[in-house]
mmCIF file of C-alpha atoms in Angstrom:
data_model
loop_
_atom_site.group_PDB
_atom_site.id
_atom_site.type_symbol
_atom_site.label_atom_id
_atom_site.label_comp_id
_atom_site.label_asym_id
_atom_site.label_seq_id
_atom_site.Cartn_x
_atom_site.Cartn_y
_atom_site.Cartn_z
ATOM 1 C CA MET A 126 -60.764 -114.910 15.187
ATOM 2 C CA LEU A 127 -61.246 -113.450 18.932
ATOM 3 C CA SER A 128 -64.111 -112.612 20.508
ATOM 4 C CA GLU A 129 -64.054 -109.556 22.047
ATOM 5 C CA GLU A 130 -64.604 -110.661 25.367
ATOM 6 C CA GLU A 131 -61.259 -112.864 24.647
ATOM 7 C CA ARG A 132 -59.625 -109.827 23.243
ATOM 8 C CA GLU A 133 -60.221 -107.764 26.285
ATOM 9 C CA GLU A 134 -59.141 -110.675 28.765
ATOM 10 C CA LEU A 135 -56.043 -111.007 26.945
ATOM 11 C CA LYS A 136 -55.318 -107.080 26.940
ATOM 12 C CA ALA A 137 -55.601 -107.459 30.879
ATOM 13 C CA GLU A 138 -53.530 -110.278 31.476
ATOM 14 C CA LEU A 139 -51.132 -108.936 28.843
ATOM 15 C CA VAL A 140 -51.137 -105.407 31.214
ATOM 16 C CA GLN A 141 -50.748 -107.349 34.241
ATOM 17 C CA LEU A 142 -47.630 -109.504 32.758
ATOM 18 C CA GLU A 143 -46.192 -106.130 31.938
ATOM 19 C CA ASP A 144 -46.242 -104.587 35.605
ATOM 20 C CA GLU A 145 -44.850 -108.019 37.188
ATOM 21 C CA ILE A 146 -42.028 -107.752 34.950
ATOM 22 C CA THR A 147 -41.415 -103.713 36.058
ATOM 23 C CA THR A 148 -41.956 -104.936 39.140
ATOM 24 C CA LEU A 149 -39.432 -107.932 39.057
ATOM 25 C CA ARG A 150 -36.849 -105.397 37.409
ATOM 26 C CA GLN A 151 -37.385 -103.027 40.242
ATOM 27 C CA VAL A 152 -36.613 -105.938 42.653
ATOM 28 C CA LEU A 153 -33.752 -106.883 40.719
ATOM 29 C CA SER A 154 -32.075 -103.620 40.669
ATOM 30 C CA ALA A 155 -32.413 -103.202 44.338
ATOM 31 C CA LYS A 156 -30.659 -106.317 44.789
ATOM 32 C CA GLU A 157 -27.954 -105.732 42.751
ATOM 33 C CA ARG A 158 -27.445 -102.503 44.319
ATOM 34 C CA HIS A 159 -26.827 -104.093 48.051
ATOM 35 C CA LEU A 160 -25.024 -106.642 46.001
ATOM 36 C CA VAL A 161 -22.479 -103.669 45.142
ATOM 37 C CA GLU A 162 -23.008 -102.208 48.653
ATOM 38 C CA ILE A 163 -22.157 -105.366 50.190
ATOM 39 C CA LYS A 164 -19.176 -106.040 48.235
ATOM 40 C CA GLN A 165 -17.391 -102.711 48.837
ATOM 41 C CA LYS A 166 -17.867 -103.244 52.693
ATOM 42 C CA LEU A 167 -15.941 -106.432 51.845
ATOM 43 C CA GLY A 168 -13.235 -104.576 50.346
ATOM 44 C CA MET A 169 -14.279 -106.273 46.582
ATOM 45 C CA ASN A 170 -14.125 -104.849 43.557
ATOM 46 C CA LEU A 171 -14.277 -105.993 39.776
ATOM 47 C CA MET A 172 -10.740 -105.629 39.294
ATOM 48 C CA ASN A 173 -10.016 -108.345 41.933
ATOM 49 C CA GLU A 174 -13.240 -110.683 40.970
ATOM 50 C CA LEU A 175 -11.640 -110.879 37.326
ATOM 51 C CA LYS A 176 -8.487 -111.365 38.820
ATOM 52 C CA GLN A 177 -9.454 -114.465 40.746
ATOM 53 C CA ASN A 178 -12.001 -115.436 38.094
ATOM 54 C CA PHE A 179 -8.977 -115.615 35.586
ATOM 55 C CA SER A 180 -6.576 -117.271 38.012
ATOM 56 C CA ARG A 181 -9.188 -120.058 38.729
ATOM 57 C CA SER A 182 -10.014 -120.657 35.019
ATOM 58 C CA TRP A 183 -6.167 -120.487 33.902
ATOM 59 C CA HIS A 184 -5.981 -123.310 36.575
ATOM 60 C CA ASP A 185 -8.955 -125.478 35.453
ATOM 61 C CA VAL A 186 -6.744 -125.172 31.854
ATOM 62 C CA GLN A 187 -4.016 -126.233 33.653
ATOM 63 C CA THR A 188 -5.653 -128.956 34.828
ATOM 64 C CA THR A 189 -7.110 -130.297 31.642
ATOM 65 C CA THR A 190 -5.266 -133.451 30.151
ATOM 66 C CA ALA A 191 -5.120 -132.103 26.909
ATOM 67 C CA TYR A 192 -3.271 -129.105 28.378
ATOM 68 C CA LYS A 193 -1.014 -131.719 29.769
ATOM 69 C CA LYS A 194 -0.162 -133.640 26.857
ATOM 70 C CA THR A 195 0.780 -130.043 24.589
ATOM 71 C CA HIS A 196 2.487 -128.976 26.857
ATOM 72 C CA GLU A 197 4.466 -131.976 27.388
ATOM 73 C CA THR A 198 4.857 -132.387 23.544
ATOM 74 C CA LEU A 199 6.083 -129.050 23.444
ATOM 75 C CA SER A 200 8.697 -129.009 25.839
ATOM 76 C CA HIS A 201 9.901 -132.631 24.044
ATOM 77 C CA ALA A 202 9.471 -130.213 20.341
ATOM 78 C CA GLY A 203 11.888 -127.573 22.001
ATOM 79 C CA GLN A 204 14.744 -129.744 23.461
ATOM 80 C CA LYS A 205 14.298 -131.504 19.899
ATOM 81 C CA ALA A 206 14.953 -128.115 18.864
ATOM 82 C CA THR A 207 17.802 -126.775 20.496
ATOM 83 C CA ALA A 208 19.636 -129.948 20.004
ATOM 84 C CA ALA A 209 18.873 -129.807 16.291
ATOM 85 C CA PHE A 210 20.267 -126.130 16.395
ATOM 86 C CA SER A 211 23.086 -126.869 18.520
ATOM 87 C CA ASN A 212 24.350 -130.136 16.149
ATOM 88 C CA VAL A 213 23.821 -126.999 12.854
ATOM 89 C CA GLY A 214 26.159 -125.121 14.893
ATOM 90 C CA THR A 215 28.382 -127.545 15.286
ATOM 91 C CA ALA A 216 28.411 -128.351 11.395
ATOM 92 C CA ILE A 217 28.694 -124.823 10.985
ATOM 93 C CA SER A 218 31.870 -124.146 12.882
ATOM 94 C CA LYS A 219 33.096 -127.129 11.258
ATOM 95 C CA LYS A 220 32.497 -126.159 7.889
ATOM 96 C CA PHE A 221 34.308 -122.865 8.530
ATOM 97 C CA GLY A 222 37.062 -124.550 10.223
ATOM 98 C CA ASP A 223 37.489 -126.252 7.345
ATOM 99 C CA MET A 224 36.668 -123.271 4.695
ATOM 100 C CA SER A 225 40.093 -121.941 7.450
ATOM 101 C CA TYR A 226 42.533 -124.723 6.075
ATOM 102 C CA SER A 227 40.941 -124.517 2.387
ATOM 103 C CA ILE A 228 41.292 -121.335 1.955
ATOM 104 C CA ARG A 229 44.821 -120.989 3.542
ATOM 105 C CA HIS A 230 46.169 -123.902 1.461
ATOM 106 C CA SER A 231 44.751 -122.959 -1.799
ATOM 107 C CA ILE A 232 46.624 -119.479 -1.535
ATOM 108 C CA SER A 233 49.113 -122.104 -3.311
ATOM 109 C CA MET A 234 46.963 -124.040 -5.290
ATOM 110 C CA PRO A 235 45.619 -121.935 -8.286
ATOM 111 C CA ALA A 236 43.503 -124.213 -9.503
ATOM 112 C CA MET A 237 41.059 -124.870 -6.401
ATOM 113 C CA ARG A 238 41.155 -120.590 -6.169
ATOM 114 C CA ASN A 239 39.910 -120.921 -9.868
ATOM 115 C CA SER A 240 37.250 -123.393 -9.004
ATOM 116 C CA PRO A 241 33.720 -121.920 -9.294
ATOM 117 C CA THR A 242 32.884 -123.145 -5.634
ATOM 118 C CA PHE A 243 35.973 -120.821 -4.311
ATOM 119 C CA LYS A 244 34.657 -118.145 -6.909
ATOM 120 C CA SER A 245 31.520 -117.872 -5.111
ATOM 121 C CA PHE A 246 32.923 -117.424 -1.915
ATOM 122 C CA GLU A 247 35.564 -115.206 -2.862
ATOM 123 C CA GLU A 248 32.554 -113.077 -4.552
ATOM 124 C CA ARG A 249 30.411 -113.359 -1.719
ATOM 125 C CA VAL A 250 33.206 -112.150 0.381
ATOM 126 C CA GLU A 251 33.944 -109.359 -1.120
ATOM 127 C CA THR A 252 30.620 -108.084 -0.836
ATOM 128 C CA THR A 253 29.931 -108.722 2.233
ATOM 129 C CA VAL A 254 33.491 -106.306 2.871
ATOM 130 C CA THR A 255 32.272 -104.052 0.536
ATOM 131 C CA SER A 256 28.830 -103.935 2.737
ATOM 132 C CA LEU A 257 30.585 -103.765 5.737
ATOM 133 C CA LYS A 258 33.408 -100.819 4.471
ATOM 134 C CA THR A 259 30.449 -98.648 3.850
ATOM 135 C CA LYS A 260 28.330 -98.710 6.200
ATOM 136 C CA VAL A 261 31.087 -98.819 8.854
ATOM 137 C CA GLY A 262 33.230 -96.133 7.248
ATOM 138 C CA GLY A 263 31.138 -95.086 4.096
ATOM 139 C CA ALA A 264 34.507 -94.839 1.733
ATOM 140 C CA ASN A 265 36.331 -97.534 0.849
ATOM 141 C CA HIS A 266 39.542 -97.790 3.307
ATOM 142 C CA GLY A 267 41.565 -98.649 0.361
ATOM 143 C CA GLY A 268 41.873 -102.354 1.984
ATOM 144 C CA GLY A 269 41.910 -103.760 -1.550
ATOM 145 C CA SER A 270 40.059 -106.676 -3.413
ATOM 146 C CA PHE A 271 39.222 -109.928 -1.557
ATOM 147 C CA GLU A 272 42.161 -111.416 -4.142
ATOM 148 C CA GLU A 273 44.684 -108.616 -2.589
ATOM 149 C CA VAL A 274 44.038 -109.535 0.968
ATOM 150 C CA LEU A 275 44.552 -113.313 -0.101
ATOM 151 C CA SER A 276 47.869 -112.607 -1.505
ATOM 152 C CA SER A 277 48.795 -110.482 1.231
ATOM 153 C CA THR A 278 48.107 -112.934 3.454
ATOM 154 C CA ALA A 279 50.246 -115.559 2.138
ATOM 155 C CA HIS A 280 52.756 -113.159 1.571
ATOM 156 C CA ALA A 281 52.816 -112.296 5.509
ATOM 157 C CA SER A 282 52.382 -116.366 6.361
ATOM 158 C CA ALA A 283 55.417 -116.655 4.159
ATOM 159 C CA GLN A 284 57.374 -113.932 6.212
ATOM 160 C CA SER A 285 56.549 -115.390 9.228
ATOM 161 C CA SER A 286 56.669 -118.862 8.835
ATOM 162 C CA GLY A 287 60.059 -118.557 10.994
ATOM 163 C CA GLY A 288 58.198 -116.432 13.719
ATOM 164 C CA GLY A 289 57.419 -119.624 15.588
ATOM 165 C CA PRO A 290 53.838 -121.071 16.518
ATOM 166 C CA ARG A 291 53.004 -118.450 19.041
ATOM 167 C CA ARG A 292 53.040 -115.675 15.849
ATOM 168 C CA ALA A 293 51.098 -118.411 13.718
ATOM 169 C CA GLU A 294 48.384 -118.320 16.112
ATOM 170 C CA GLU A 295 48.177 -114.975 16.088
ATOM 171 C CA GLU A 296 47.700 -115.258 12.517
ATOM 172 C CA GLU A 297 44.960 -117.115 12.481
ATOM 173 C CA LEU A 298 42.809 -115.335 14.392
ATOM 174 C CA GLN A 299 43.962 -112.133 12.458
ATOM 175 C CA CYS A 300 42.062 -114.287 9.868
#
C-alpha cells in the first residue's frame, strides 16, 4: 500500500514522463520532416532507396558461401539433367528408327504383326491418327485403318522397288 504522499509523487512523475515523451515525439517528427526535405533536395526518393537496399542485399546474398555452393550445385545438376535428356532423346530416336525398320519388315511377317507388342503399338497409332483427324478436319477423311495404311504402304513399297534409291528415300520420309 502506498501512502497518499507517495501516490501524489508518482502521479506527478507520470505526468512529467508523458510530457517528455510528447516533446520527444514532436522533436522526432520535426527531424523526420527535415530529413525528407534534404532527401528531396538531393533527388533521393523512396523508390531509389528501395532499389539501393535491394541491390545491396542481393549482392550480400550472392557473396555468401551458402549461395555460392547452392549456385554451383544447381549448375552442376542442370548440366547433368541436360545430358540425361539428351541421352533420352537419342534413345527415343534410335527406338523410333528401330520401330520404323521393324514395321517395314513386319508387313511381310504376319507372326510379328500379330504379337501383343505390335497390336498395342497399332492401337496407339490408330487412336492418335483418329484423334488428329478429328482435331484437324473434324471428320473422317477416308484414310482407312492402320491395317489398311500398312497394307497400302507395303503394296506401294513392292511396286516401287524398281524405282531406285532416291524413290526409297522419299517413301521413308513419307512414313
